[in-house]
Short mmCIF file of C-alpha atoms and ligand atoms in Angstrom, two decimals:
data_model
loop_
_atom_site.label_atom_id
_atom_site.label_comp_id
_atom_site.label_asym_id
_atom_site.label_seq_id
_atom_site.Cartn_x
_atom_site.Cartn_y
_atom_site.Cartn_z
CA UNK A 3 106.82 109.55 133.23
CA UNK A 4 106.07 113.02 134.99
CA UNK A 5 102.81 111.89 136.35
CA UNK A 6 104.53 109.18 138.28
CA UNK A 7 106.48 112.10 139.99
CA UNK A 8 103.40 113.50 141.33
CA UNK A 9 101.00 116.07 140.28
CA UNK A 10 102.28 118.81 142.60
CA UNK A 11 105.93 118.63 141.71
CA UNK A 12 107.18 121.67 139.51
CA UNK A 13 106.20 120.51 136.21
CA UNK A 14 109.12 120.39 133.86
CA UNK A 15 107.26 118.02 131.85
CA UNK A 16 104.28 119.66 130.67
CA UNK A 17 101.10 118.19 129.70
CA UNK A 18 101.66 119.10 126.07
CA UNK A 19 105.09 117.46 126.23
CA UNK A 20 103.19 114.47 127.90
CA UNK A 21 100.87 114.28 124.99
CA UNK A 22 103.61 114.12 122.60
CA UNK A 23 105.00 111.20 124.42
CA UNK A 24 101.73 109.49 124.46
CA UNK A 25 101.30 110.02 120.97
CA UNK A 26 104.64 108.59 120.30
CA UNK A 27 103.85 105.52 122.10
CA UNK A 28 100.66 105.14 120.31
CA UNK A 29 102.44 105.47 116.99
CA UNK A 30 104.89 103.08 118.07
CA UNK A 31 102.59 100.57 119.09
CA UNK A 32 100.56 100.95 115.66
CA UNK A 33 103.56 100.69 113.79
CA UNK A 34 104.64 97.27 115.53
CA UNK A 35 101.18 95.98 114.93
CA UNK A 36 101.22 96.81 111.36
CA UNK A 37 104.65 95.20 110.86
CA UNK A 38 103.74 91.95 112.61
CA UNK A 39 100.38 91.86 110.38
CA UNK A 40 102.14 93.03 107.37
CA UNK A 41 99.53 95.61 107.07
CA UNK A 42 101.56 98.63 106.18
CA UNK A 43 100.05 100.17 103.00
CA UNK A 44 102.25 101.59 100.21
CA UNK A 45 100.83 104.37 97.94
CA UNK A 46 102.01 105.09 94.52
CA UNK A 47 102.58 108.47 93.03
CA UNK A 48 103.05 108.55 89.11
CA UNK A 49 106.29 110.05 87.46
CA UNK A 50 105.61 111.78 84.22
CA UNK A 51 107.58 112.73 81.05
CA UNK A 52 106.98 116.20 81.35
CA UNK A 53 107.08 116.74 77.52
CA UNK A 54 104.58 114.00 76.53
CA UNK A 55 102.72 113.69 79.74
CA UNK A 56 103.31 109.73 79.47
CA UNK A 57 103.80 107.79 82.73
CA UNK A 58 107.54 107.63 83.51
CA UNK A 59 107.68 105.45 86.63
CA UNK A 60 106.11 105.50 90.25
CA UNK A 61 107.22 106.38 93.54
CA UNK A 62 106.18 104.17 96.53
CA UNK A 63 105.20 105.95 99.65
CA UNK A 64 104.54 104.11 102.83
CA UNK A 65 101.49 104.80 104.86
CA UNK A 66 100.36 103.50 108.48
CA UNK A 67 96.81 103.17 109.01
CA UNK A 68 95.71 104.10 112.63
CA UNK A 69 93.16 102.06 114.65
CA UNK A 70 90.59 104.96 113.79
CA UNK A 71 91.12 104.20 110.11
CA UNK A 72 93.00 107.32 109.59
CA UNK A 73 96.31 107.39 107.83
CA UNK A 74 99.47 108.45 109.42
CA UNK A 75 101.94 109.93 107.12
CA UNK A 76 105.59 108.72 106.91
CA UNK A 77 107.12 111.98 108.46
CA UNK A 78 105.18 111.09 111.73
CA UNK A 79 106.66 107.60 112.05
CA UNK A 80 109.79 107.20 109.75
CA UNK A 81 111.90 108.91 112.43
CA UNK A 82 110.60 107.03 115.26
CA UNK A 83 111.20 103.68 113.18
CA UNK A 84 114.86 104.94 112.68
CA UNK A 85 115.44 105.47 116.33
CA UNK A 86 113.70 102.05 117.36
CA UNK A 87 115.27 99.91 114.70
CA UNK A 88 111.85 99.23 113.32
CA UNK A 89 113.25 100.78 110.09
CA UNK A 90 114.86 97.61 109.07
CA UNK A 91 111.40 95.38 109.08
CA UNK A 92 109.69 98.48 107.57
CA UNK A 93 112.12 98.89 104.77
CA UNK A 94 112.08 95.31 103.84
CA UNK A 95 108.17 95.08 103.80
CA UNK A 96 108.05 98.34 101.75
CA UNK A 97 110.44 97.00 99.30
CA UNK A 98 108.76 93.66 99.08
CA UNK A 99 105.38 95.37 98.29
CA UNK A 100 106.89 97.74 95.64
CA UNK A 101 108.75 94.73 93.90
CA UNK A 102 105.58 92.78 94.02
CA UNK A 103 103.54 95.63 92.50
CA UNK A 104 106.17 96.37 89.65
CA UNK A 105 106.26 92.51 88.95
CA UNK A 106 102.40 92.37 88.61
CA UNK A 107 102.39 95.29 86.50
CA UNK A 108 104.94 94.07 84.16
CA UNK A 109 102.96 90.74 83.93
CA UNK A 110 99.98 92.88 82.85
CA UNK A 111 102.18 94.33 80.07
CA UNK A 112 103.09 97.54 81.71
CA UNK A 113 106.54 98.05 82.63
CA UNK A 114 106.55 100.67 85.36
CA UNK A 115 109.92 101.44 87.26
CA UNK A 116 109.15 101.69 90.94
CA UNK A 117 111.03 104.07 93.25
CA UNK A 118 111.61 102.94 96.88
CA UNK A 119 112.59 105.25 99.61
CA UNK A 120 115.59 104.05 101.68
CA UNK A 121 116.66 105.32 105.04
CA UNK A 122 120.13 106.05 105.98
CA UNK A 123 120.13 103.14 108.62
CA UNK A 124 119.30 100.55 106.10
CA UNK A 125 122.66 100.82 104.61
CA UNK A 126 124.29 100.13 107.85
CA UNK A 127 122.83 96.73 107.80
CA UNK A 128 125.36 94.58 106.14
CA UNK A 129 122.61 92.37 104.34
CA UNK A 130 120.99 95.12 102.59
CA UNK A 131 122.19 94.10 99.19
CA UNK A 132 121.12 90.49 99.75
CA UNK A 133 117.81 92.03 100.94
CA UNK A 134 117.47 93.83 97.71
CA UNK A 135 118.59 90.94 95.27
CA UNK A 136 116.22 88.51 97.26
CA UNK A 137 113.11 90.67 96.79
CA UNK A 138 113.93 91.11 93.05
CA UNK A 139 114.38 87.18 92.62
CA UNK A 140 111.28 86.52 94.74
CA UNK A 141 108.97 88.47 92.17
CA UNK A 142 111.18 87.69 89.05
CA UNK A 143 111.50 91.37 88.81
CA UNK A 144 114.16 92.93 86.41
CA UNK A 145 116.59 95.06 88.01
CA UNK A 146 115.98 97.88 85.64
CA UNK A 147 112.60 98.30 87.08
CA UNK A 148 113.75 99.17 90.57
CA UNK A 149 115.06 102.64 91.68
CA UNK A 150 116.14 103.20 95.31
CA UNK A 151 115.71 106.84 96.42
CA UNK A 152 118.37 107.94 98.99
CA UNK A 153 118.90 111.30 100.63
CA UNK A 154 122.01 113.13 101.28
CA UNK A 155 121.92 112.53 104.74
CA UNK A 156 121.78 108.87 103.90
CA UNK A 157 124.89 108.98 102.09
CA UNK A 158 126.70 110.78 104.73
CA UNK A 159 126.80 107.80 107.13
CA UNK A 160 129.50 105.56 106.18
CA UNK A 161 130.82 106.76 102.81
CA UNK A 162 132.90 103.85 101.65
CA UNK A 163 130.57 101.02 102.77
CA UNK A 164 127.70 102.85 101.35
CA UNK A 165 129.30 103.32 98.07
CA UNK A 166 130.18 99.72 97.84
CA UNK A 167 126.70 98.61 98.51
CA UNK A 168 125.18 101.15 96.00
CA UNK A 169 127.99 100.14 93.36
CA UNK A 170 127.04 96.47 93.73
CA UNK A 171 123.40 97.41 93.29
CA UNK A 172 124.12 99.72 90.57
CA UNK A 173 126.03 96.85 88.80
CA UNK A 174 123.19 94.67 88.57
CA UNK A 175 121.05 97.22 87.01
CA UNK A 176 119.18 98.93 90.03
CA UNK A 177 119.24 102.78 89.63
CA UNK A 178 119.99 104.88 92.54
CA UNK A 179 118.35 108.48 92.72
CA UNK A 180 119.52 111.32 94.95
CA UNK A 181 116.25 112.42 96.68
CA UNK A 182 115.44 115.93 97.87
CA UNK A 183 118.58 117.39 96.03
CA UNK A 184 119.67 120.64 96.61
CA UNK A 185 118.55 120.65 100.52
CA UNK A 186 120.46 119.27 103.38
CA UNK A 187 124.13 119.35 103.50
CA UNK A 188 124.61 118.94 99.82
CA UNK A 189 127.99 118.51 98.49
CA UNK A 190 128.74 118.22 94.89
CA UNK A 191 131.31 115.79 95.51
CA UNK A 192 128.64 113.12 96.13
CA UNK A 193 127.70 113.34 92.46
CA UNK A 194 131.26 112.08 91.69
CA UNK A 195 131.78 109.51 94.40
CA UNK A 196 128.35 107.67 94.24
CA UNK A 197 127.15 105.62 91.30
CA UNK A 198 123.94 107.80 90.83
CA UNK A 199 121.63 107.64 87.92
CA UNK A 200 118.82 110.28 89.01
CA UNK A 201 118.53 113.43 90.62
CA UNK A 202 115.36 114.64 92.12
CA UNK A 203 115.02 118.33 92.41
CA UNK A 204 113.60 119.07 95.87
CA UNK A 205 109.97 120.29 95.79
CA UNK A 206 111.00 123.72 97.69
CA UNK A 207 112.69 124.86 94.67
CA UNK A 208 109.68 124.14 92.40
CA UNK A 209 107.48 125.57 94.95
CA UNK A 210 109.35 128.89 94.77
CA UNK A 211 110.61 129.04 91.37
CA UNK A 212 107.79 131.31 89.79
CA UNK A 213 108.17 133.99 92.56
CA UNK A 214 111.68 133.46 93.47
CA UNK A 215 114.40 134.24 90.91
CA UNK A 216 117.10 132.54 92.97
CA UNK A 217 115.16 129.34 93.35
CA UNK A 218 114.54 129.47 89.50
CA UNK A 219 118.19 129.72 89.00
CA UNK A 220 119.01 126.97 91.29
CA UNK A 221 116.53 124.79 89.26
CA UNK A 222 118.20 125.73 86.13
CA UNK A 223 121.79 125.09 87.43
CA UNK A 224 120.59 121.47 88.56
CA UNK A 225 119.04 120.88 85.29
CA UNK A 226 122.31 121.66 83.55
CA UNK A 227 124.42 119.75 86.01
CA UNK A 228 122.22 116.88 85.63
CA UNK A 229 122.40 116.98 81.78
CA UNK A 230 126.18 117.38 81.71
CA UNK A 231 126.56 114.42 84.06
CA UNK A 232 124.23 112.37 82.12
CA UNK A 233 121.93 112.04 85.16
CA UNK A 234 118.33 111.86 84.75
CA UNK A 235 116.53 114.42 86.46
CA UNK A 236 113.05 114.40 88.19
CA UNK A 237 111.37 117.54 89.54
CA UNK A 238 109.31 116.85 92.77
CA UNK A 239 106.27 118.62 93.81
CA UNK A 240 104.74 120.04 90.55
CA UNK A 241 101.38 121.42 91.78
CA UNK A 242 100.57 123.89 88.97
CA UNK A 243 100.48 124.00 85.09
CA UNK A 244 102.59 127.23 85.40
CA UNK A 245 105.22 125.27 87.53
CA UNK A 246 105.06 122.40 84.90
CA UNK A 247 105.46 124.93 81.97
CA UNK A 248 108.60 126.62 83.62
CA UNK A 249 110.36 123.40 84.24
CA UNK A 250 109.60 122.23 80.66
CA UNK A 251 111.24 125.58 79.45
CA UNK A 252 114.19 124.84 81.54
CA UNK A 253 114.65 121.67 80.04
CA UNK A 254 113.47 119.17 82.74
CA UNK A 255 112.46 115.84 81.49
CA UNK A 256 110.48 114.28 84.24
CA UNK A 257 108.53 115.17 87.32
CA UNK A 258 105.72 114.17 89.89
CA UNK A 259 103.39 116.23 91.98
CA UNK A 260 99.79 116.98 92.69
CA UNK A 261 99.35 118.47 89.18
CA UNK A 262 99.59 114.96 87.93
CA UNK A 263 98.39 112.98 90.90
CA UNK A 264 98.68 112.76 94.75
CA UNK A 265 99.90 109.27 95.82
CA UNK A 266 97.29 106.66 95.40
CA UNK A 267 96.30 103.53 96.90
CA UNK A 268 97.70 100.68 94.83
CA UNK A 269 94.16 99.53 93.48
CA UNK A 270 93.77 103.28 92.22
CA UNK A 271 97.12 103.34 90.65
CA UNK A 272 96.52 100.34 88.98
CA UNK A 273 93.15 101.18 87.48
CA UNK A 274 94.42 104.63 86.51
CA UNK A 275 97.62 103.81 85.03
CA UNK A 276 98.41 100.09 84.44
CA UNK A 277 94.95 98.81 83.34
CA UNK A 278 94.82 98.62 79.62
CA UNK A 279 91.59 100.30 79.39
CA UNK A 280 92.71 103.54 80.90
CA UNK A 281 93.07 106.48 78.61
CA UNK A 282 96.53 107.63 80.00
CA UNK A 283 98.05 104.25 79.46
CA UNK A 284 96.57 103.94 75.94
CA UNK A 285 98.11 107.49 75.14
CA UNK A 286 101.43 106.02 76.11
CA UNK A 287 101.09 102.91 74.08
CA UNK A 288 100.46 105.25 71.18
CA UNK A 289 103.38 107.14 71.97
CA UNK A 290 105.50 103.99 72.10
CA UNK A 291 103.94 102.68 68.77
CA UNK A 292 104.64 105.88 67.03
CA UNK A 293 108.41 105.73 67.56
P1 C2E B 316 110.05 112.10 99.48
O1 C2E B 316 110.64 110.84 99.17
O2 C2E B 316 110.67 113.22 99.17
O3 C2E B 316 108.56 111.81 98.77
C1 C2E B 316 107.88 113.01 98.42
C2 C2E B 316 106.87 113.58 99.35
O4 C2E B 316 106.35 114.71 98.82
C3 C2E B 316 105.81 112.66 99.63
O5 C2E B 316 105.16 112.80 100.75
C4 C2E B 316 104.80 112.93 98.61
O6 C2E B 316 103.36 112.59 99.05
C5 C2E B 316 104.88 114.53 98.65
N1 C2E B 316 104.33 115.24 97.31
C6 C2E B 316 104.39 114.70 96.12
N2 C2E B 316 103.87 115.58 95.31
C7 C2E B 316 103.55 116.62 96.16
C8 C2E B 316 103.08 118.05 95.80
O7 C2E B 316 102.75 118.20 94.50
N3 C2E B 316 102.96 118.85 96.66
C9 C2E B 316 103.28 118.53 98.12
N4 C2E B 316 103.17 119.42 99.11
N5 C2E B 316 103.82 117.36 98.42
C10 C2E B 316 103.80 116.44 97.37
P2 C2E B 316 105.20 111.69 101.88
O8 C2E B 316 104.53 110.52 101.12
O9 C2E B 316 104.28 112.19 103.16
O10 C2E B 316 106.40 111.15 102.32
C11 C2E B 316 107.33 112.07 103.06
C12 C2E B 316 108.62 111.56 103.14
O11 C2E B 316 108.69 110.33 103.94
C13 C2E B 316 109.33 111.15 101.82
O12 C2E B 316 109.70 112.27 100.90
C14 C2E B 316 110.40 110.05 102.36
O13 C2E B 316 111.47 110.75 102.76
C15 C2E B 316 109.76 109.45 103.39
N6 C2E B 316 109.11 108.14 103.02
C16 C2E B 316 107.96 107.94 102.35
N7 C2E B 316 107.85 106.63 102.36
C17 C2E B 316 109.08 106.09 102.82
C18 C2E B 316 109.44 104.74 102.76
O14 C2E B 316 108.87 103.50 102.47
N8 C2E B 316 110.82 104.45 103.63
C19 C2E B 316 111.53 105.63 103.95
N9 C2E B 316 112.69 105.16 104.64
N10 C2E B 316 110.89 106.83 103.84
C20 C2E B 316 109.75 106.91 103.15
MG1 MG B 317 111.40 110.09 97.55
MG1 MG B 318 111.83 113.94 97.83
MG1 MG B 319 111.50 114.40 101.45
#
């Protein structure tokens, strides 16, 4: 640490940087504690059918609660978890919670497919396939109700090994979605090489599509691409009715975003979307009935 070098040294290591380092250690300590206590929280954001408004699934998003009760968002600790290897226990605990939740919802009469974000490094763990099948078995959850969200950078790691694992998962019924599609070092060859079922249009395109013709063209192209490749399409980050309408006009089927709901603590998600008394869920049942 710079402090131990003495205060009067030329300060390469500024106070600001020191704060960053301190903060990093604080987050790492709190993350370790949360893992030890199995106290990580998972919030759930609903995915909706854009035509009917019906619930189409949920995405699990991890949250770390700091000592002072505030919530630390994943962008502030996932990279650190990846650097320290803590991503492995973290990933397992999130997967466990998501499978438990989806299984509980199913038993309450509401089959909600749950999406779990998977970091690149989790694939490098040769036991990943077994981790997933164990979690499904533990909660007696049909594989069809589990979706794994991977990013393009996750796929870039070890092509053949990653494809093998994803193929095995896909073979048992787990769906694989490509998250943040269109950002990063996208290569369309991924769409052929990996057994994908879902594309998630990155929220940056949705954000700009009303003001920027190019963003709109990209969304349009992704929608056509998905359709002709028989992939499901989910738009991320829908915040306004105007964005929803534009996406619907272009033929996008599903989406999520603050327009519908922010990610919710599990109890709140359940009371709004799973509980039979809930209006949204009743609307959905009527839709199913009328088919
Ligand atoms: P992501 O998987 O692309 O998740 C979508 C992010 O967009 C979430 O941020 C969500 O809260 C946010 N979001 C949803 N709708 C809107 C909207 O309408 N407007 C805006 N501005 N944002 C919206 P969050 O929860 O902070 O997560 C950030 C990222 O952290 C995720 O991006 C994912 O890459 C990663 N992450 C979250 N949970 C996990 C996890 O359990 N494991 C791993 N490996 N990564 C995770
Ligand atoms: Mg995601
Ligand atoms: Mg995303
Ligand atoms: Mg993201």
